[in-house]
Coordinates of C-alpha atoms and ligand atoms in Angstrom, one line a residue:
M26 CA -18.3 6.9 11.8
R27 CA -17.8 3.8 9.8
L28 CA -13.9 2.7 9.8
M29 CA -12.2 1.1 7.1
P30 CA -13.7 -2.2 5.9
S31 CA -11.9 -5.2 7.1
Y32 CA -10.1 -6.0 3.8
S33 CA -8.0 -2.5 4.7
R34 CA -4.3 -3.0 4.3
L35 CA -1.6 -1.5 6.0
L36 CA 1.2 0.1 4.0
G37 CA 4.6 0.3 5.6
I38 CA 7.0 2.9 4.9
V39 CA 10.8 1.2 5.1
G40 CA 14.2 2.1 4.3
K41 CA 17.7 3.0 5.9
P42 CA 17.5 6.1 8.1
N43 CA 17.7 9.6 6.2
V44 CA 16.1 8.5 2.6
G45 CA 13.1 10.6 3.3
K46 CA 10.6 8.0 4.7
S47 CA 9.3 10.6 7.2
T48 CA 9.3 13.6 4.2
F49 CA 7.4 10.9 2.2
F50 CA 4.8 9.7 5.1
S51 CA 4.2 13.4 6.0
A52 CA 3.5 14.5 2.3
A53 CA 1.5 11.3 2.0
T54 CA -0.7 11.8 4.8
L55 CA -1.1 15.4 4.5
A56 CA -5.1 15.5 4.2
P57 CA -6.2 18.0 1.4
A58 CA -7.8 21.1 2.6
E59 CA -11.0 19.8 1.9
I60 CA -10.9 17.2 4.2
A61 CA -8.9 18.8 7.0
N62 CA -11.8 17.8 9.4
Y63 CA -11.9 14.5 8.2
P64 CA -12.7 12.1 11.3
F65 CA -9.6 10.1 10.6
T66 CA -7.1 11.3 12.8
T67 CA -3.3 10.3 13.3
I68 CA -3.1 7.1 15.8
K69 CA 0.0 7.4 16.5
P70 CA 2.9 9.7 15.2
N71 CA 4.3 7.5 12.8
R72 CA 0.8 6.2 12.0
G73 CA -1.4 8.1 9.8
V74 CA -4.1 8.0 6.7
G75 CA -2.8 8.6 2.9
Y76 CA -5.1 8.0 0.0
V77 CA -5.4 5.9 -3.0
R78 CA -6.5 7.9 -5.8
T79 CA -8.6 6.5 -8.6
P80 CA -11.0 8.2 -11.0
C81 CA -14.7 8.3 -9.7
V82 CA -17.6 6.9 -11.2
C83 CA -19.6 10.3 -10.7
K84 CA -18.6 11.4 -14.0
E85 CA -19.3 8.5 -16.0
F86 CA -23.0 8.3 -14.5
G87 CA -23.4 11.9 -14.6
V88 CA -24.2 12.3 -11.2
K89 CA -23.0 14.7 -8.5
D90 CA -21.7 12.7 -5.3
S91 CA -21.9 12.9 -1.8
P92 CA -18.8 10.8 -0.3
V93 CA -19.1 9.5 3.0
N94 CA -15.8 7.1 3.7
S95 CA -13.5 8.7 0.7
I96 CA -13.3 12.0 -0.8
C97 CA -14.0 13.3 -4.3
M98 CA -11.7 15.8 -5.6
D99 CA -13.1 17.2 -9.2
G100 CA -14.0 13.5 -10.3
E101 CA -10.6 12.1 -8.7
R102 CA -11.8 9.6 -5.8
L103 CA -9.2 9.9 -2.8
I104 CA -9.8 6.6 -0.9
P105 CA -8.3 6.2 2.7
V106 CA -5.6 3.8 3.5
E107 CA -3.6 3.2 6.7
I108 CA 0.1 4.2 6.2
I109 CA 3.1 3.5 8.7
D110 CA 6.5 5.1 8.7
C111 CA 8.6 2.5 10.3
A112 CA 12.0 3.1 12.3
G113 CA 15.0 3.1 10.0
L114 CA 16.6 0.0 9.0
V115 CA 20.4 -0.7 10.2
P116 CA 22.2 -3.3 9.1
D117 CA 22.0 -6.5 11.1
A118 CA 18.6 -5.0 12.3
W119 CA 17.1 -8.8 12.8
Q120 CA 19.7 -9.5 15.2
G121 CA 18.4 -6.6 17.5
R122 CA 20.8 -4.3 16.6
G123 CA 20.0 -0.2 16.5
L124 CA 16.0 0.5 16.1
G125 CA 15.9 -3.5 14.6
N126 CA 13.1 -4.5 17.2
Q127 CA 11.0 -1.6 16.7
F128 CA 11.5 -1.7 12.8
L129 CA 10.5 -5.4 12.8
D130 CA 7.5 -5.0 15.2
E131 CA 6.2 -2.5 12.8
I132 CA 7.0 -4.1 9.3
R133 CA 5.3 -7.2 11.1
K134 CA 2.1 -5.5 10.9
A135 CA 2.6 -4.3 7.5
D136 CA 0.8 -5.9 4.2
V137 CA 2.3 -4.1 1.5
L138 CA 6.2 -2.0 1.9
I139 CA 7.2 1.1 0.0
H140 CA 10.9 0.8 0.4
V141 CA 12.4 4.4 0.1
V142 CA 15.6 4.7 -1.0
D143 CA 18.1 7.6 -1.7
A144 CA 18.5 7.1 -5.1
S145 CA 21.0 10.1 -5.4
G146 CA 23.3 7.8 -3.4
G147 CA 24.1 10.3 -0.9
T148 CA 23.6 8.3 2.0
D149 CA 25.6 5.6 3.2
F150 CA 24.8 2.2 4.7
E151 CA 23.7 3.4 7.9
G152 CA 22.0 6.3 6.8
R153 CA 25.0 9.0 6.9
I154 CA 25.3 11.9 4.5
C155 CA 27.8 11.3 2.0
K156 CA 28.6 12.6 -1.3
P157 CA 25.9 12.0 -3.8
G158 CA 27.0 8.8 -6.0
E159 CA 29.2 7.5 -3.4
H160 CA 27.0 5.1 -2.4
D161 CA 24.8 2.4 -4.8
P162 CA 21.1 2.2 -3.7
L163 CA 21.1 -1.1 -5.1
E164 CA 23.2 -2.3 -2.3
D165 CA 20.3 -0.9 -0.1
V166 CA 17.7 -3.2 -2.0
K167 CA 19.5 -6.4 -1.5
F168 CA 20.2 -5.3 2.0
L169 CA 16.5 -4.9 3.1
E170 CA 15.7 -8.0 1.3
R171 CA 18.3 -10.3 3.3
E172 CA 17.5 -8.5 7.0
L173 CA 13.5 -9.3 5.8
T174 CA 14.6 -12.8 5.1
M175 CA 16.8 -13.5 8.0
W176 CA 14.4 -12.4 10.3
M177 CA 11.4 -14.3 9.5
A178 CA 13.6 -17.6 8.9
N179 CA 14.9 -16.9 12.6
I180 CA 11.6 -17.0 13.7
L181 CA 10.8 -20.5 12.5
K182 CA 14.4 -21.7 12.4
R183 CA 14.4 -23.1 16.0
D184 CA 11.7 -25.0 15.8
W185 CA 11.7 -26.1 12.3
P186 CA 12.9 -29.8 12.7
K187 CA 10.2 -30.1 15.3
I188 CA 7.8 -28.4 12.8
A189 CA 8.8 -30.7 10.1
R190 CA 8.8 -34.0 12.2
T191 CA 5.1 -33.1 13.4
V192 CA 4.1 -32.9 9.8
E193 CA 5.6 -36.2 9.0
S194 CA 4.7 -38.4 12.2
E195 CA 1.2 -36.9 13.2
A196 CA 0.4 -36.0 9.4
K197 CA -0.4 -32.6 10.8
D198 CA -0.7 -29.9 7.8
L199 CA 2.2 -27.9 7.2
L200 CA 0.4 -25.2 5.9
A201 CA -1.8 -25.1 8.9
I202 CA 0.9 -25.1 11.3
L203 CA 2.7 -22.2 9.2
E204 CA -0.5 -20.2 9.3
E205 CA -0.6 -20.2 12.8
R206 CA 2.9 -20.0 13.6
L207 CA 3.3 -16.6 11.2
S208 CA 0.2 -14.9 11.7
G209 CA 1.5 -12.3 13.9
L210 CA 3.4 -11.2 11.1
A211 CA 0.1 -10.6 8.6
I212 CA 1.1 -13.8 6.9
R213 CA -2.0 -15.6 5.5
R214 CA -2.7 -19.4 4.7
A215 CA -3.1 -18.2 0.8
H216 CA 0.4 -16.7 1.1
V217 CA 1.9 -19.7 2.7
F218 CA 0.0 -22.0 0.5
E219 CA 1.9 -19.9 -2.9
A220 CA 5.0 -19.9 -1.5
L221 CA 4.5 -23.7 -1.4
R222 CA 3.7 -23.7 -4.7
R223 CA 6.3 -21.4 -6.4
T224 CA 9.1 -23.5 -4.7
G225 CA 7.6 -26.6 -5.6
L226 CA 9.0 -28.1 -2.2
N227 CA 7.3 -31.3 -0.7
A228 CA 5.2 -30.0 1.9
E229 CA 4.8 -33.4 3.2
K230 CA 8.1 -34.3 3.6
P231 CA 9.6 -31.2 5.2
T232 CA 12.7 -33.4 7.1
L233 CA 13.8 -33.7 3.5
W234 CA 14.4 -30.1 3.1
S235 CA 17.8 -29.0 2.8
E236 CA 18.8 -25.7 4.7
E237 CA 18.8 -24.0 1.3
D238 CA 15.5 -25.0 0.7
F239 CA 14.2 -24.0 3.9
I240 CA 15.6 -20.2 3.1
R241 CA 14.6 -20.0 -0.4
F242 CA 10.9 -20.9 0.8
I243 CA 11.2 -18.2 3.4
D244 CA 12.7 -15.8 0.5
T245 CA 9.5 -16.6 -1.5
L246 CA 7.3 -16.2 1.2
R247 CA 8.6 -13.0 2.1
R248 CA 8.2 -11.7 -1.5
I249 CA 4.6 -12.9 -1.5
A250 CA 3.1 -11.8 1.8
K251 CA 5.6 -8.5 2.1
P252 CA 5.3 -7.3 -1.6
M253 CA 7.3 -4.4 -2.2
L254 CA 8.3 -1.4 -4.7
I255 CA 10.8 1.2 -4.7
A256 CA 10.4 4.8 -4.4
A257 CA 13.6 6.4 -6.0
N258 CA 13.6 9.4 -3.7
K259 CA 15.8 12.4 -4.1
I260 CA 15.3 12.4 -7.8
D261 CA 16.0 16.1 -8.1
V262 CA 20.0 15.3 -6.6
S263 CA 21.9 13.7 -9.6
P264 CA 22.8 11.0 -10.5
A265 CA 19.4 10.1 -9.2
E266 CA 18.2 9.5 -12.8
E267 CA 20.9 6.7 -13.6
N268 CA 20.5 5.0 -10.8
V269 CA 16.3 4.6 -11.4
E270 CA 17.6 2.8 -14.9
R271 CA 20.0 0.4 -12.8
L272 CA 17.4 -0.3 -9.9
K273 CA 14.9 -1.0 -12.5
Q274 CA 16.9 -4.2 -13.3
L275 CA 16.1 -6.0 -9.6
N276 CA 12.8 -6.7 -11.0
Y277 CA 10.8 -4.3 -8.8
I278 CA 8.2 -1.6 -9.6
V279 CA 10.4 1.5 -9.3
V280 CA 8.8 5.0 -9.1
P281 CA 11.1 8.0 -9.4
C282 CA 9.9 10.3 -6.4
C283 CA 10.6 13.8 -4.7
A284 CA 8.7 13.3 -1.4
E285 CA 10.2 16.9 -0.6
A286 CA 8.6 18.4 -3.5
E287 CA 5.2 16.6 -2.9
L288 CA 5.5 17.8 0.9
A289 CA 6.0 21.6 -0.6
L290 CA 2.9 21.4 -3.1
R291 CA 0.8 19.7 -0.1
K292 CA 1.3 22.3 2.3
A293 CA 0.9 24.9 -0.5
A294 CA -2.2 23.6 -1.6
E295 CA -3.3 23.3 2.3
K296 CA -2.9 27.2 2.2
K297 CA -5.0 27.6 -0.6
L298 CA -1.9 28.9 -2.4
I299 CA -2.3 26.5 -5.2
D300 CA -4.8 24.3 -6.5
Y301 CA -3.0 20.9 -6.7
R302 CA -4.7 17.2 -5.8
P303 CA -2.3 14.5 -4.6
G304 CA -0.7 13.0 -7.7
D305 CA -1.6 15.9 -10.3
C306 CA 0.9 16.1 -13.0
D307 CA 0.6 20.0 -12.8
F308 CA -0.9 22.7 -10.3
K309 CA -2.2 26.3 -10.7
I310 CA -0.9 29.1 -8.7
N311 CA -4.0 31.1 -7.1
N312 CA -2.7 34.2 -6.1
P313 CA 1.1 35.2 -7.0
E314 CA 0.9 38.3 -4.7
K315 CA 0.7 36.1 -1.9
L316 CA 4.1 34.5 -2.6
T317 CA 7.3 35.1 -2.0
E318 CA 9.8 35.6 -4.8
S319 CA 11.6 32.5 -3.4
Q320 CA 8.4 30.5 -2.9
L321 CA 7.3 31.2 -6.5
K322 CA 11.1 30.2 -7.3
V323 CA 10.8 26.6 -5.5
L324 CA 7.3 26.0 -6.8
E325 CA 8.2 26.9 -10.6
T326 CA 11.6 24.5 -10.0
I327 CA 9.6 21.9 -8.8
R328 CA 7.0 22.1 -12.3
E329 CA 10.3 22.3 -14.3
K330 CA 12.6 19.5 -12.7
I331 CA 10.0 17.0 -11.2
L332 CA 6.4 17.3 -12.6
R333 CA 7.1 18.0 -16.3
R334 CA 10.1 15.6 -16.3
Y335 CA 8.7 12.7 -14.7
G336 CA 5.1 13.5 -14.9
S337 CA 4.3 13.8 -10.7
T338 CA 6.2 13.7 -7.7
G339 CA 6.0 10.0 -7.4
V340 CA 4.5 9.8 -3.9
Q341 CA 0.7 9.3 -4.8
E342 CA 1.5 6.7 -7.8
A343 CA 3.7 5.0 -5.4
I344 CA 0.7 4.3 -3.0
N345 CA -1.6 3.9 -5.8
M346 CA 1.1 1.2 -7.1
A347 CA 1.3 -0.4 -3.7
Y348 CA -2.6 -1.1 -3.3
L349 CA -3.5 -1.5 -7.0
K350 CA -1.0 -3.3 -8.5
L351 CA 1.1 -5.0 -5.8
L352 CA -1.9 -5.8 -3.9
N353 CA -4.2 -6.1 -6.9
M354 CA -7.0 -4.0 -5.2
I355 CA -10.2 -2.5 -6.9
V356 CA -12.6 -0.2 -6.1
V357 CA -16.3 -0.8 -6.0
Y358 CA -19.0 1.4 -4.9
P359 CA -21.8 -0.4 -3.4
V360 CA -25.2 1.6 -3.0
E361 CA -28.6 1.0 -2.0
D362 CA -30.8 3.1 -4.4
L363 CA -30.0 2.0 -8.1
E364 CA -32.3 4.8 -9.2
H365 CA -30.3 7.6 -7.7
L366 CA -27.2 5.2 -7.2
S367 CA -27.5 6.6 -2.9
D368 CA -27.5 5.1 0.5
H369 CA -30.6 5.4 2.2
S370 CA -30.3 8.9 3.2
G371 CA -29.9 10.0 -0.6
R372 CA -26.1 10.3 -0.1
V373 CA -24.9 9.5 -4.0
L374 CA -22.0 7.2 -4.1
P375 CA -21.4 7.4 -0.7
D376 CA -18.8 4.6 -0.3
A377 CA -15.8 3.6 -2.4
Y378 CA -14.6 0.3 -1.0
L379 CA -10.7 -1.3 -2.0
V380 CA -11.2 -4.8 -2.2
P381 CA -8.7 -7.7 -3.6
Y382 CA -9.7 -8.6 -7.1
G383 CA -11.5 -11.8 -6.6
T384 CA -13.8 -10.4 -4.0
T385 CA -17.4 -11.5 -5.0
A386 CA -20.6 -9.9 -4.4
R387 CA -21.6 -11.7 -1.4
E388 CA -18.3 -11.3 0.0
L389 CA -18.9 -7.3 -0.4
A390 CA -22.1 -7.7 1.4
Y391 CA -21.0 -9.2 4.6
L392 CA -18.2 -6.7 4.5
I393 CA -20.9 -3.8 4.6
H394 CA -22.9 -5.6 7.3
T395 CA -22.7 -9.1 8.7
E396 CA -26.5 -9.2 8.2
L397 CA -26.9 -8.0 4.8
G398 CA -24.1 -10.9 3.8
E399 CA -26.2 -13.4 5.4
S400 CA -29.5 -12.2 4.2
F401 CA -28.2 -11.9 0.6
I402 CA -30.5 -12.5 -2.3
Y403 CA -28.7 -11.1 -5.2
A404 CA -27.1 -8.2 -6.6
V405 CA -27.5 -5.5 -9.4
E406 CA -24.4 -4.5 -11.2
A407 CA -25.5 -0.6 -12.1
R408 CA -23.9 0.0 -15.2
E409 CA -25.5 -2.8 -17.4
R410 CA -28.2 -3.0 -14.8
R411 CA -28.3 -6.7 -14.9
R412 CA -28.9 -8.9 -11.7
V413 CA -25.9 -10.9 -10.5
G414 CA -25.7 -13.6 -8.2
E415 CA -23.5 -14.2 -5.0
D416 CA -20.4 -15.3 -6.6
Y417 CA -20.1 -12.9 -9.1
V418 CA -16.4 -11.6 -8.9
L419 CA -16.8 -7.7 -8.9
K420 CA -14.8 -5.6 -11.3
D421 CA -13.1 -2.4 -10.7
R422 CA -15.5 0.8 -10.7
D423 CA -18.4 -1.4 -10.2
V424 CA -21.3 0.2 -8.7
I425 CA -23.3 -2.6 -7.1
S426 CA -26.8 -3.0 -5.3
I427 CA -27.4 -5.9 -2.6
V428 CA -31.0 -7.1 -2.1
S429 CA -31.3 -9.1 0.8
A430 CA -34.2 -11.0 2.3
K431 CA -33.8 -8.0 5.2
K432 CA -34.3 -4.4 5.1
R433 CA -31.2 -2.6 6.6
A434 CA -31.7 -0.6 9.7
Ligands
GDP24 N1 17.1 16.4 -2.2 C1 15.8 16.0 -1.8 N2 16.1 15.6 -0.1 C2 14.8 14.8 0.4 C3 13.8 14.3 -0.2 N3 13.1 14.0 0.6 C4 13.8 13.9 1.8 N4 15.0 14.7 1.5 C5 15.6 15.3 2.7 O1 16.5 13.9 3.4 C6 16.6 14.2 4.7 C7 16.2 12.9 5.2 O2 14.8 12.8 5.3 P1 13.7 12.1 6.4 O3 12.4 12.2 5.9 O4 14.0 12.9 7.5 O5 14.7 10.7 6.4 P2 13.9 9.7 7.1 O6 15.2 9.5 8.1 O7 14.1 8.2 6.0 O8 12.6 9.4 7.8 C8 16.0 15.7 4.8 O9 17.0 16.6 5.0 C9 14.9 15.8 4.0 O10 14.4 16.9 3.8 C10 13.6 14.4 -1.6 O11 12.9 14.4 -2.4 N5 14.9 15.4 -2.0
MG25 MG1 12.1 9.4 9.9

């Protein structure tokens, strides 16, 4: 079984306790019934596989596909992505309080974050239940930002004077030093580069940076390396709706969300009680006789109060946004046989790869197989049947065939 390509990005579900992180995670990782036997099993209790959903190219090309690394549900491609349900964050976690260390160890590995907040304001700072509206969810956002920035700053702070001197005396590249120091945090060179560019700080004279400059740099780096969106959860509880509007002022993507509803719908779909694909705006009840009165009522309430009102439960949308907007990823379909859009065993549109925008044809070849990358000659883009070179930048929904000097085994 081929595993997820190396461009795979880990999604972290973060937030304080009791906001619905685990509910969100359970819903997101509950595999559609069609793929109950899908070979991606849970790695750890709080790690699982969710899906990015995008319209499949099968309809456009007029073919019946046979997916291998992903699933096609009536023309919607579901591409597996790894999700981690991080421990609940409490104030001062960066100083090791509560589950702070566990939280930080998990968030360290994440490439993108969904911050689940209780938009109804029904949980206090520490996650204790309070009256809806009593707590301001905007505070939770600021608090998480601060915790993460302080944690990152703390990793570098003690050695910062030494790092700064090294850069200036030995003319050692700040970028290289930071890249090395922060590699365990899923922070890459490009992130550091971008943070330096955005802050306009002098990378050759870090001894001149003030304390504020340093924090501003770290804060910028955090935003770049751990991009985040807000899942405004418990949207079914008033005054969540007002808070969604306020949350939007914080300059994040805010997705109204009802994790509980998504979980209920996926469970019902798993039992074939309803037809529902993750992220759909509606569902169809298959056998009303098989449902109890109260089950029917719950489903109808979800339809009226959540789906009709917000277009979806928000869980799938949040995951899509994390990968397609925050990480700027696109979906490409490599095929071997251009005629049939298949692999060598005749499976049509077998794979859908999530890759960062900017990935070239040759990089895709490397991603499929090192040998294919090495022996790359050219590629053919199937939609217009045109030959493209190694530097061709892939576009979303491209179907691509790679021609190499060697025949693949
Ligand atoms: N009303 C409402 N309650 C929710 C929703 N999502 C989760 N909950 C409830 O919030 C509580 C905490 O959920 P949980 O997922 O364990 O939170 P976690 O501590 O952040 O992982 C549970 O009682 C859930 O049933 C939602 O969308 N709406
Ligand atoms: Mg939990």
